[in-house]
Amino acid sequence: MTINVNKVNVMRISSFSAFGLLLSFGMPFLLMGYGSTELVAQERPNIVFFFSDDLTTQAISAYRYGLELPPTPNIDRLAKEGMLFENSFCGNSICTPSRCTVMTGLHSHKNGIVNLSGALDPQRPTWPKALQKGGYSTAIFGKWHMKTKPTGFDEWAVLSGQGSYYNPDFFFSNGEGRRIEGHSTDVVTDLALDWLGRRDKSKPFALMVQHKAPHRNWKPSLRELELYGDIEFPEPPSLFDDYEGRVAAASHKMGIDGHMRMGSDLMLFSTEKDMGVINRFTPEQRKAYVAAFEKENAAFLADPPTGKELVRWKYQRYMKNYLRCVAGVDRNVGRVLAELDKAGLSKNTIVVYCADQGFYLGEHGWFDKRWAYEESLKMPLIVRWPGKVAPGTRCAAMVQNIDYVPTILEAAGLSTNWDVHGISLVPLLSQGGATPNGWRDTIYYRYMDGGHGVAQHSAIRTNDFKLLYFDRPRNEAEEKSRWELFDLKNDPQELNNLAADTIHAQKLKSMQARFQTTREFYDDTNENVWQRGAGKRYPPESYIRPPRKR
Ligand code: CA
């Protein structure tokens, strides 16, 4: 069932020189993790793990690429004091599967969650469980989204499923369920800080602070609701993408133009039904929301734009609310960092900032994620680790969400005692971000959910090229266009599919061979695994909320 790292690597030596290199250089890193001396409790670093939902790299100013967008000073502080990973990727760009990979160190086809319907197996080893067993005090607050109750935590309070932005319902480890008034980003931080103050101080701790923001439908807190009122954000060059040469992309259902809802997504309150999106609000919250959008909404309704002008209007409204949600996350990251400073904990605490995947901010005309194109394939990853990571460093090596388990466990002086796909990032962190010789030169991707009209596909990415393969074409046109090849250096926006270009025939062939070898390397050859939908069921008491009957 689970992959055997040793066996797979040995097999690769003869069949794929690149992975042979990974073995010769990568394995010592793993062995270092397995064999490192157990550190005494007092010396072991604490871990604060910030995890946001759909918070994309383009929205973080420390990433400094893409459009000029507002600053995120607190997340940037982590980059200034730590290391920013420029090429950090997920393996399946959607919430539940990416979260499961972060927890288990395994790609979707080996971790039990292949799509949004999956639930985390309560018996499966995860890094919080390993830390708890290894003497850490562990807690998680906020969005979990893996259906079964969190295990491996001394204490938890999580939202059920997506949860609500306003006045969210929390489910607590003591069995309690309670609605807490306020905005979810603020409330999650309140819960985390409360626990931090009363934790078991005889142990090192791992605290996961997991925000719902900035997931759709974007509802900023009242604190950020007035931000960016007069700002007109620059449009991405591909806002009006025609998808030429990319057959599957043209069949999307995630366009700002056609699929973003005026009421529930954009707060254009023109009917009573539109107001449903703020039903949970208190009268005061409701009043503030109506007032914040009233003037702009009235202007829109008096003279509604059409065509491209309507898309532009929607883009601006979308960006404002998305980035207001991001500003709320950033402000709350600042609250936690300030508390770590105040409590004298910053020096011996590793702070990780990341999100479950990237997101489109109008690129290709889209919102949402799912695709193996850069914006949604990338995951922000910033690590501050005083004494170990040089401040203000950036790492260009390709890293992936499979790497979190071995990294965190090595950092905590613990062994990874189950097989994982990932490699510890500690050598990258401790060596100024330099890419070690023989580091992986290919990452693997596979998305098999069906939402938003996104065709099921797989991909590999190297430092310079990307190859997409559409696993299950839905029509004749897609059947004829199953491959997409992009030159990332010369076409970073991925607009020119070179798969049918005769000049690139050799490149296509070599990338196809690499794709096949990579798929075999990760042992993703049992198609039944991807067919099983919701996957395994667990005893009813394992769930945060009992699952619906099938
Ligand atoms: Ca997500």
Short mmCIF file of N, CA and C and ligand atoms in Angstrom, two decimals, residues 52-55 93-96 98-99 143 145 162 212 215 355-359 369, ligand 1:
data_model
loop_
_atom_site.label_atom_id
_atom_site.label_comp_id
_atom_site.label_asym_id
_atom_site.label_seq_id
_atom_site.Cartn_x
_atom_site.Cartn_y
_atom_site.Cartn_z
N SER A 52 -2.96 29.00 5.29
CA SER A 52 -4.13 29.72 4.80
C SER A 52 -4.76 28.93 3.67
N ASP A 53 -5.97 29.30 3.32
CA ASP A 53 -6.69 28.58 2.27
C ASP A 53 -6.73 29.42 1.00
N ASP A 54 -6.10 28.94 -0.05
CA ASP A 54 -6.13 29.63 -1.36
C ASP A 54 -5.37 30.96 -1.35
N LEU A 55 -4.45 31.14 -0.42
CA LEU A 55 -3.69 32.40 -0.42
C LEU A 55 -2.47 32.23 -1.34
N SER A 93 -3.79 20.50 -6.83
CA SER A 93 -4.12 21.87 -6.43
C SER A 93 -5.57 22.04 -5.98
N ILE A 94 -5.87 21.43 -4.86
CA ILE A 94 -7.21 21.59 -4.29
C ILE A 94 -7.14 21.27 -2.81
N CYS A 95 -8.07 21.88 -2.04
CA CYS A 95 -7.93 21.93 -0.58
C CYS A 95 -7.62 20.59 0.09
N THR A 96 -8.61 19.69 0.13
CA THR A 96 -8.50 18.48 0.94
C THR A 96 -7.29 17.62 0.55
N SER A 98 -4.45 18.50 -0.94
CA SER A 98 -3.18 19.14 -0.60
C SER A 98 -2.94 19.09 0.90
N ARG A 99 -4.00 19.28 1.68
CA ARG A 99 -3.87 19.23 3.14
C ARG A 99 -3.42 17.84 3.59
N LYS A 143 -9.30 26.05 10.06
CA LYS A 143 -9.83 25.19 9.00
C LYS A 143 -9.02 23.91 8.86
N HIS A 145 -10.72 20.71 7.27
CA HIS A 145 -11.24 20.27 5.97
C HIS A 145 -10.83 18.86 5.56
N GLN A 162 -15.94 23.75 5.06
CA GLN A 162 -15.42 25.08 4.71
C GLN A 162 -15.52 26.05 5.88
N LYS A 212 -9.38 30.14 7.22
CA LYS A 212 -10.30 29.90 6.11
C LYS A 212 -10.04 30.89 4.97
N HIS A 215 -10.50 32.05 1.06
CA HIS A 215 -11.30 31.16 0.21
C HIS A 215 -12.55 31.88 -0.29
N ALA A 355 0.28 27.95 2.39
CA ALA A 355 -1.14 27.81 2.07
C ALA A 355 -1.32 26.53 1.28
N ASP A 356 -2.57 26.07 1.17
CA ASP A 356 -2.78 24.73 0.58
C ASP A 356 -2.53 24.67 -0.93
N GLN A 357 -2.67 25.77 -1.63
CA GLN A 357 -2.29 25.85 -3.04
C GLN A 357 -2.31 27.31 -3.45
N GLY A 358 -2.00 27.54 -4.74
CA GLY A 358 -2.11 28.89 -5.27
C GLY A 358 -3.52 29.15 -5.80
N PHE A 359 -3.67 30.24 -6.51
CA PHE A 359 -5.00 30.68 -6.94
C PHE A 359 -4.82 31.65 -8.10
N LYS A 369 -8.52 27.41 -8.74
CA LYS A 369 -7.19 26.76 -8.68
C LYS A 369 -7.18 25.54 -9.60
CA CA B 1 -7.60 25.66 -0.76
#
